């Protein structure tokens, strides 16, 4: 339904409505000055309550209308307020946050008209890249943490195939087969479709050999496309996104996506994994004075195009519930119709840049957009098609939870460069980052591939600097009990420590040297003994199977055994990972 205009209101009355609606008590994000009857009024400032940033939002508008500059400007203010920010840098322009802008007469005239006290600044930026695809710190996920629903999205599986993939993950979880990278998942599927594993395949139920074969072919296609570098260890800890700089400002995590057009599903789904992982790890926070993190999802339509019902349901659940954990999500896209109605209905803050109405489809989208705004003094169909670059129609949630008046707004100018920083600056920033020693070097630890092929883990050289060292390992290897590395006593002591930590009671393992069991190879599914009941059975099986592989293998096995007793998250993601 079209919202009514109020043509009888005078300019003064319109201004009074906006001024009253945006007079707020707490900390705010300053968005700009209202435009009323064609004139900018710096006495009518439009702002967004900082405490309402976790009510989520939408930044929409046609290409070239200034959406990227808007989120750039908001990110600067969030950073200054001590709120960490996550941005996906699709065009490379957002790296300019690390470089102070240069003033000019034109810029001074614009900011003066808005009542903005502008000064050139740079901001603390952490440059990230998926799997090292770019200059930034590599961001990787393990296959088991990524989960079957998100992986199905990347592989473009149908609902039946997605359900089958969930069964494969379940089998791997139950049989202590760590899915770290693509070759691990490939090895498990190959085992299940082989003569050796056909009994295990039959026991899964609902998983046909033909469907498993289709999934295997899709997996091989991913590897052929070079996607294996995005999965592996060390896995990125999403808690890194919540950091603040030494001066108290929030760190802006800027994820480079230089090859987005070649892998759009991968990139959009990886962003959802980051959110899902935060959702699983963060505690309930209630109402906060400011959010713990604001997450901008650019090119949001990529998330939803062709998505399965399970995937859409998971997104809706995450958006609805993550608010209470102190995380705000802003979807950035061209039109509100790019976002499903169930998600759109949860977005309290709207920044709508200009829309174009060149086609009947455009005109329909325009009418639909207008119908979602509160009653206002603007003719929104005309306003939304005539707004200039750097202008937007805004309504947000005030501190009482009510929508603010609709205001056409000339937006504030960023104080850092609206464009890319130099490659030299980016490279020097990455080289100086504390995250480089944690995530800079990929490692290939013992996992499903090695277990099913009855071989040791492929050597990748020294582990990434900064990773926890393996106790008593003088040679750098995992160390079997009979050779160099950890002694059997060390292994057993560490086994008792982990068992006690998980169970919260004394270990059942004897500390007497005479009771040390003989080393045994890690079990593979067809050789596994009958399962013991409960968590203790899982723990005992993990400890017994890992004794021959040293502390490192044992600790990894423990992590998987504990993980299988924890429910996977809304996306099928692992709710606790080895770190």
XYZ file of C-alpha atoms in Angstrom:
579
model
C 0.000 0.000 0.000
C 1.332 3.469 -0.847
C 2.050 5.616 2.139
C 0.215 8.909 2.337
C 1.990 12.225 1.976
C 1.175 15.298 4.036
C 1.337 18.151 1.510
C -0.161 20.659 3.920
C 2.863 20.470 6.282
C 5.134 23.508 6.128
C 8.912 23.270 5.831
C 9.211 24.279 9.479
C 6.806 21.532 10.531
C 8.654 18.929 8.486
C 11.967 20.010 10.030
C 10.485 19.904 13.530
C 9.295 16.328 12.947
C 12.762 15.201 11.867
C 14.570 17.099 14.637
C 12.321 15.629 17.304
C 12.539 12.130 15.857
C 16.354 12.119 15.772
C 16.980 13.747 19.151
C 18.536 10.826 21.003
C 20.070 10.489 24.467
C 22.795 7.873 24.043
C 25.800 7.520 21.733
C 24.971 7.700 18.038
C 26.328 7.166 14.550
C 25.995 10.504 12.717
C 24.618 9.842 9.241
C 24.132 13.322 7.802
C 21.797 16.298 7.459
C 18.168 16.148 6.333
C 17.049 17.493 2.972
C 13.622 19.097 3.199
C 11.884 20.767 0.256
C 15.079 20.540 -1.758
C 17.328 22.265 0.802
C 19.954 20.808 3.159
C 19.275 21.674 6.808
C 22.290 21.071 9.004
C 20.187 21.880 12.067
C 18.268 18.641 11.348
C 20.865 15.938 11.921
C 19.973 12.338 11.098
C 21.597 9.735 13.312
C 21.409 6.112 14.354
C 21.545 5.016 18.033
C 24.686 2.972 18.672
C 22.734 0.705 21.022
C 20.363 -0.194 18.153
C 23.055 -1.263 15.694
C 22.529 -4.910 16.705
C 18.921 -4.658 15.486
C 20.374 -5.175 12.023
C 19.891 -3.089 8.933
C 19.772 -2.735 5.173
C 21.823 -0.489 2.903
C 20.251 -0.646 -0.547
C 20.394 1.240 -3.816
C 21.225 1.020 -7.484
C 24.810 0.597 -8.660
C 26.806 3.805 -8.329
C 24.554 5.540 -5.792
C 27.085 5.459 -2.944
C 26.344 2.340 -0.881
C 30.026 1.478 -0.408
C 30.860 5.021 0.743
C 27.957 4.831 3.214
C 29.215 1.680 4.906
C 32.758 3.157 4.785
C 31.540 6.190 6.722
C 29.577 4.114 9.232
C 32.552 1.782 9.762
C 34.784 4.747 10.650
C 32.405 5.921 13.362
C 31.861 2.433 14.759
C 35.636 2.018 14.965
C 35.984 5.355 16.792
C 33.265 4.254 19.232
C 35.270 1.114 20.076
C 33.076 -1.272 18.068
C 34.867 -3.867 15.870
C 33.652 -4.026 12.276
C 33.744 -6.699 9.578
C 33.660 -5.644 5.921
C 33.820 -7.653 2.712
C 35.922 -5.557 0.330
C 34.578 -6.617 -3.047
C 35.895 -3.775 -5.200
C 39.061 -3.088 -3.176
C 37.875 0.404 -2.231
C 37.473 -0.229 1.482
C 41.190 -0.754 2.042
C 41.360 3.054 1.985
C 40.202 3.011 5.618
C 43.879 2.584 6.523
C 44.887 5.822 4.749
C 43.939 9.401 5.770
C 41.943 11.284 3.144
C 43.186 14.497 1.564
C 41.121 17.642 2.059
C 39.945 19.897 -0.780
C 37.799 22.962 -1.278
C 34.980 20.849 -2.673
C 35.121 18.516 0.334
C 35.209 21.431 2.783
C 32.164 22.996 1.120
C 30.233 19.706 1.369
C 31.086 18.994 5.001
C 30.403 22.594 6.073
C 26.951 22.432 4.511
C 26.270 19.279 6.545
C 27.606 20.687 9.817
C 30.312 18.011 9.826
C 33.595 18.788 11.618
C 35.781 16.893 9.162
C 39.433 15.927 9.674
C 41.646 13.442 7.853
C 42.144 10.174 9.746
C 43.238 6.602 9.257
C 41.814 3.648 11.123
C 43.143 0.308 12.476
C 42.519 -2.224 9.701
C 43.255 -5.951 9.653
C 43.483 -7.201 6.085
C 42.149 -10.737 5.556
C 41.883 -12.961 2.492
C 40.108 -16.269 1.922
C 42.723 -18.988 1.828
C 45.429 -16.451 1.013
C 43.635 -15.366 -2.190
C 44.947 -11.796 -1.915
C 47.406 -9.863 0.216
C 45.710 -10.401 3.578
C 45.988 -12.901 6.426
C 44.693 -16.282 5.160
C 41.237 -17.213 6.468
C 40.601 -20.960 6.343
C 37.923 -23.260 7.698
C 38.047 -26.978 8.278
C 35.503 -29.038 6.393
C 34.013 -30.395 9.615
C 33.580 -26.886 11.020
C 32.115 -25.590 7.769
C 29.430 -28.243 7.957
C 27.244 -30.041 5.409
C 24.622 -27.343 4.786
C 27.090 -24.629 3.840
C 29.192 -27.076 1.848
C 26.076 -28.233 -0.019
C 25.467 -24.621 -0.942
C 28.925 -24.316 -2.516
C 28.572 -27.652 -4.299
C 25.073 -26.727 -5.549
C 23.546 -29.953 -4.226
C 19.814 -30.580 -4.226
C 17.868 -31.341 -1.045
C 18.338 -35.116 -1.337
C 22.065 -34.810 -1.932
C 22.360 -32.335 0.949
C 20.694 -34.840 3.296
C 23.091 -37.513 2.079
C 26.075 -35.262 2.727
C 24.833 -34.788 6.286
C 24.901 -38.585 6.700
C 28.501 -38.645 5.461
C 29.464 -36.009 8.031
C 27.681 -38.034 10.691
C 29.642 -41.141 9.719
C 32.945 -39.243 9.878
C 32.075 -37.755 13.283
C 31.166 -41.138 14.711
C 34.271 -42.871 13.397
C 36.875 -40.352 14.501
C 37.687 -39.328 10.920
C 38.669 -35.681 11.041
C 37.477 -33.759 7.985
C 40.061 -31.010 7.696
C 40.302 -30.366 3.962
C 38.702 -31.509 0.722
C 40.905 -34.572 0.341
C 39.663 -35.828 3.734
C 36.036 -35.673 2.632
C 36.956 -37.231 -0.707
C 38.719 -40.097 1.097
C 35.673 -40.794 3.282
C 33.296 -40.836 0.311
C 35.679 -43.046 -1.674
C 35.830 -45.442 1.266
C 32.024 -45.596 1.571
C 31.608 -46.287 -2.151
C 34.326 -48.956 -2.230
C 33.832 -52.696 -1.743
C 35.610 -52.356 1.583
C 33.150 -49.769 2.874
C 29.872 -50.979 1.389
C 28.756 -52.425 4.743
C 29.262 -49.051 6.393
C 27.350 -47.391 3.545
C 24.447 -49.777 4.045
C 24.416 -49.084 7.783
C 23.986 -45.346 7.202
C 20.578 -45.817 5.602
C 19.194 -43.256 3.178
C 22.549 -42.881 1.436
C 22.760 -44.622 -1.911
C 26.001 -45.381 -3.665
C 24.777 -43.389 -6.678
C 24.132 -40.253 -4.595
C 27.482 -40.614 -2.858
C 29.055 -40.855 -6.300
C 27.377 -37.604 -7.397
C 28.664 -35.839 -4.285
C 32.146 -37.210 -4.952
C 32.101 -35.854 -8.508
C 31.006 -32.414 -7.288
C 33.783 -32.519 -4.719
C 36.383 -33.334 -7.355
C 35.065 -30.370 -9.362
C 35.688 -28.075 -6.400
C 39.259 -29.317 -6.200
C 39.722 -28.806 -9.936
C 38.562 -25.196 -9.478
C 41.333 -24.606 -6.966
C 39.064 -24.330 -3.941
C 41.127 -26.652 -1.764
C 43.167 -23.707 -0.445
C 40.117 -22.281 1.324
C 39.773 -25.363 3.549
C 42.358 -26.556 6.052
C 44.331 -25.558 9.110
C 45.112 -23.464 10.989
C 41.440 -22.621 11.057
C 40.536 -18.975 11.541
C 39.182 -18.189 14.995
C 36.253 -15.820 14.508
C 36.972 -14.304 17.924
C 39.723 -12.404 16.062
C 36.931 -10.254 14.598
C 36.064 -8.901 18.058
C 39.361 -7.203 18.841
C 40.038 -3.578 19.708
C 43.217 -1.621 19.015
C 45.521 -0.460 21.855
C 43.958 3.009 21.673
C 40.489 1.554 22.306
C 39.166 1.850 18.764
C 37.499 -1.167 17.220
C 39.563 -3.120 14.708
C 38.117 -3.085 11.182
C 38.536 -6.541 9.631
C 38.595 -6.048 5.869
C 38.224 -9.252 3.843
C 39.637 -8.996 0.325
C 37.568 -10.679 -2.374
C 39.600 -10.032 -5.534
C 38.137 -12.940 -7.496
C 34.525 -12.711 -6.313
C 33.069 -12.984 -9.800
C 34.667 -16.387 -10.362
C 33.532 -17.911 -7.057
C 30.480 -15.936 -5.835
C 28.860 -18.860 -4.027
C 32.058 -19.723 -2.196
C 32.612 -16.190 -0.968
C 29.045 -15.488 0.120
C 28.810 -18.851 1.890
C 32.136 -18.301 3.640
C 30.797 -15.032 5.028
C 27.812 -16.932 6.382
C 30.184 -19.444 7.991
C 31.905 -16.601 9.834
C 28.542 -15.420 11.149
C 27.379 -18.927 12.044
C 30.613 -19.587 13.915
C 30.232 -16.362 15.892
C 26.644 -17.315 16.648
C 27.703 -20.674 18.061
C 30.602 -19.324 20.128
C 29.290 -16.070 21.605
C 27.357 -16.061 24.892
C 24.035 -14.302 25.334
C 24.639 -10.611 25.992
C 21.215 -8.976 26.299
C 20.856 -5.262 25.665
C 24.216 -3.517 25.386
C 25.200 0.141 25.133
C 27.014 -0.750 21.936
C 27.336 -3.952 19.880
C 30.255 -6.349 20.158
C 30.599 -6.423 16.379
C 28.859 -5.010 13.314
C 29.011 -7.279 10.283
C 28.423 -5.849 6.789
C 27.348 -8.426 4.188
C 27.935 -6.797 0.795
C 26.387 -8.206 -2.393
C 23.823 -9.866 -0.125
C 21.812 -11.202 -3.064
C 24.562 -13.782 -3.602
C 23.572 -15.392 -0.312
C 19.997 -16.012 -1.326
C 19.969 -16.709 -5.069
C 18.935 -20.328 -5.574
C 19.378 -21.148 -1.889
C 17.791 -24.290 -0.466
C 15.043 -24.058 2.134
C 17.417 -25.424 4.786
C 19.951 -22.720 3.970
C 17.336 -19.933 4.048
C 15.899 -21.224 7.324
C 19.386 -21.254 8.826
C 20.049 -17.659 7.746
C 16.726 -16.527 9.173
C 17.425 -18.249 12.477
C 20.921 -16.785 12.701
C 19.743 -13.236 11.973
C 16.920 -13.509 14.483
C 18.999 -14.891 17.351
C 22.457 -13.350 16.928
C 21.097 -9.939 17.939
C 20.931 -11.095 21.560
C 24.628 -11.963 21.373
C 25.566 -8.383 20.588
C 26.202 -8.723 16.843
C 24.587 -6.449 14.271
C 24.252 -7.469 10.615
C 23.809 -4.993 7.778
C 22.857 -6.420 4.388
C 24.153 -4.370 1.460
C 22.432 -4.948 -1.871
C 20.639 -3.234 -4.755
C 16.980 -3.606 -3.829
C 15.157 -4.837 -0.717
C 13.611 -7.614 -2.809
C 17.064 -9.226 -2.935
C 16.518 -10.178 0.715
C 13.823 -12.750 1.632
C 10.797 -11.361 3.453
C 11.501 -13.380 6.622
C 14.953 -11.795 6.867
C 13.877 -8.330 5.716
C 11.234 -8.229 8.434
C 13.984 -8.430 11.080
C 15.960 -5.424 9.819
C 15.184 -2.350 11.915
C 17.488 0.198 10.255
C 17.048 1.274 6.624
C 19.376 3.363 4.456
C 17.871 3.425 0.984
C 19.890 5.035 -1.793
C 18.357 5.887 -5.162
C 16.525 3.272 -7.202
C 16.125 3.236 -10.969
C 12.824 2.571 -12.711
C 13.785 1.895 -16.323
C 11.763 -1.310 -16.747
C 8.355 -2.591 -15.578
C 10.208 -4.880 -13.170
C 12.095 -1.856 -11.773
C 8.828 0.056 -11.346
C 7.301 -2.875 -9.469
C 10.342 -3.093 -7.176
C 10.112 0.665 -6.545
C 6.471 0.462 -5.488
C 7.253 -2.489 -3.221
C 10.110 -0.576 -1.593
C 7.949 2.515 -1.003
C 5.266 0.385 0.649
C 7.705 -0.774 3.331
C 8.458 2.731 4.657
C 6.430 4.477 7.385
C 4.080 7.331 6.456
C 6.162 10.398 5.636
C 6.145 13.957 4.329
C 7.977 12.827 1.183
C 6.664 11.573 -2.130
C 8.899 8.533 -1.871
C 8.448 7.297 -5.430
C 9.744 10.602 -6.725
C 12.372 10.963 -3.989
C 13.861 7.503 -4.485
C 14.237 7.956 -8.226
C 15.671 11.470 -8.025
C 18.046 11.210 -5.047
C 21.634 12.088 -5.929
C 24.859 10.203 -5.261
C 25.606 10.329 -1.533
C 21.952 10.855 -0.615
C 19.625 8.304 0.936
C 16.187 7.909 2.457
C 16.645 6.838 6.075
C 14.541 5.481 8.892
C 16.022 3.675 11.896
C 14.963 2.317 15.255
C 15.116 4.862 18.057
C 16.129 4.112 21.624
C 12.544 3.196 22.520
C 12.288 0.673 19.710
C 10.069 2.804 17.453
C 10.886 3.834 13.865
C 12.252 7.329 13.368
C 10.677 9.704 10.800
C 11.644 9.102 7.193
C 14.341 11.587 6.183
C 16.011 12.200 2.847
C 19.600 12.720 3.969
C 22.801 14.126 2.510
C 25.316 11.697 3.973
C 28.514 12.613 5.767
C 31.900 12.277 4.068
C 34.407 9.614 5.179
C 37.622 10.856 6.797
C 39.834 8.197 5.202
C 40.495 7.560 1.529
C 37.442 6.601 -0.546
C 39.403 4.148 -2.645
C 42.166 1.575 -2.247
C 45.227 2.000 -0.052
C 48.561 1.384 -1.731
C 49.816 -2.183 -2.071
C 52.894 -1.257 -0.053
C 50.753 -0.078 2.873
C 48.611 -3.201 2.761
C 51.642 -5.503 2.610
C 53.414 -3.719 5.464
C 50.247 -3.829 7.585
C 49.900 -7.575 6.986
C 53.593 -8.184 7.707
C 53.263 -6.398 11.065
C 50.049 -8.196 12.063
C 50.063 -10.487 15.081
C 47.723 -12.798 13.144
C 50.341 -13.610 10.523
C 52.275 -15.906 12.850
C 49.075 -17.763 13.724
C 47.538 -18.199 10.291
C 50.231 -17.395 7.738
C 51.466 -20.971 7.178
C 49.132 -23.819 6.227
C 49.602 -27.124 8.055
C 48.444 -30.619 7.113
C 47.883 -32.696 10.229
C 46.799 -36.301 10.639
C 43.186 -36.591 9.527
C 40.741 -38.822 7.636
C 42.807 -39.018 4.446
C 45.879 -40.332 6.243
C 43.874 -42.711 8.443
C 41.967 -44.272 5.594
C 45.128 -44.588 3.522
C 47.064 -45.972 6.509
C 49.851 -43.423 6.283
C 51.368 -40.637 8.315
C 50.354 -37.055 7.777
C 51.973 -35.332 4.819
C 54.827 -33.183 6.029
C 54.335 -29.465 5.581
C 57.488 -28.359 7.342
C 57.352 -26.512 10.610
C 53.962 -25.505 11.930
C 52.902 -21.908 11.586
C 54.816 -19.729 14.070
C 52.799 -19.009 17.154
C 50.953 -22.341 17.219
C 51.192 -24.268 20.489
C 54.297 -26.511 20.461
C 53.938 -30.251 20.848
C 55.172 -31.145 24.361
C 58.362 -33.214 24.549
C 58.776 -33.284 20.777
C 62.400 -32.536 20.114
C 62.375 -33.624 16.496
C 59.367 -31.608 15.382
C 57.361 -34.731 14.400
C 54.419 -36.254 16.177
C 56.617 -38.932 17.652
C 55.565 -42.505 18.213
C 56.152 -43.945 21.631
C 58.899 -46.230 20.444
C 60.932 -43.562 18.641
C 61.907 -39.931 18.957
C 59.490 -37.434 20.453
C 57.070 -37.850 23.336
C 57.582 -40.764 25.716
C 54.745 -43.150 26.548
C 54.570 -41.642 30.051
C 54.133 -38.163 28.545
C 51.398 -39.387 26.252
C 49.523 -41.119 29.049
C 49.838 -38.124 31.359
C 48.422 -35.838 28.678
C 45.615 -38.329 28.028
C 44.667 -38.249 31.730
C 44.799 -34.455 31.792
C 42.462 -34.072 28.806
C 40.050 -36.727 30.095
C 39.848 -35.006 33.474
C 39.359 -31.600 31.883
C 36.459 -32.814 29.745
C 34.733 -35.068 32.286
C 35.315 -32.839 35.304
C 36.394 -35.765 37.500
C 39.540 -37.858 38.073
C 40.708 -39.907 35.134
C 40.063 -43.636 35.114
C 43.451 -44.183 33.515
C 46.129 -45.542 35.826
C 49.264 -43.473 36.385
C 51.291 -46.619 37.054
C 53.977 -47.288 34.402
C 53.180 -50.999 34.498
C 49.677 -50.276 33.245
C 50.714 -48.454 30.072
C 49.105 -50.214 27.124
C 51.102 -51.211 24.112
C 50.998 -48.758 21.210
C 48.171 -49.326 18.752
C 47.501 -47.846 15.352
C 44.684 -45.351 14.949
C 41.486 -47.270 14.110
C 39.820 -47.111 10.718
C 36.068 -47.625 10.429
C 36.091 -51.263 9.293
C 38.385 -52.247 12.148
C 36.680 -50.251 14.916
C 35.579 -52.277 17.976
C 32.057 -52.153 19.263
C 31.229 -48.703 20.520
C 31.057 -48.055 24.222
C 28.135 -46.103 25.609
C 28.214 -42.434 26.461
C 30.846 -39.748 26.408
C 33.352 -41.835 28.356
C 33.259 -44.503 25.686
C 34.079 -41.912 23.049
C 36.917 -40.469 25.117
C 38.398 -43.853 25.925
C 38.263 -44.858 22.276
C 40.010 -41.659 21.236
C 42.741 -42.026 23.815
C 43.371 -45.683 23.054
C 43.488 -45.134 19.316
C 45.912 -42.221 19.542
C 48.592 -43.629 21.814
C 50.748 -44.730 18.930
C 50.558 -41.328 17.210
C 51.962 -39.043 19.890
C 50.435 -36.185 21.806
C 49.517 -34.179 18.755
C 47.450 -36.950 17.178
C 45.887 -37.779 20.520
C 44.832 -34.198 21.170
C 43.296 -33.940 17.689
C 41.408 -37.193 18.200
C 40.139 -35.918 21.543
C 38.852 -32.778 19.867
C 36.857 -34.773 17.328
C 35.480 -37.203 19.902
C 34.302 -34.352 22.086
C 32.899 -32.554 19.052
C 30.682 -35.480 18.100
C 28.965 -35.269 21.489
C 28.090 -31.639 20.835
C 25.201 -30.723 18.577
C 26.086 -29.107 15.297
C 24.816 -25.583 14.796
C 21.974 -24.249 12.693
C 24.053 -24.615 9.518
C 25.385 -28.025 10.525
C 28.581 -26.240 11.569
C 30.704 -27.632 14.365
C 29.914 -25.904 17.640
C 33.407 -26.431 19.068
C 36.618 -26.660 17.092
C 40.237 -27.548 17.818
C 42.242 -24.394 18.310
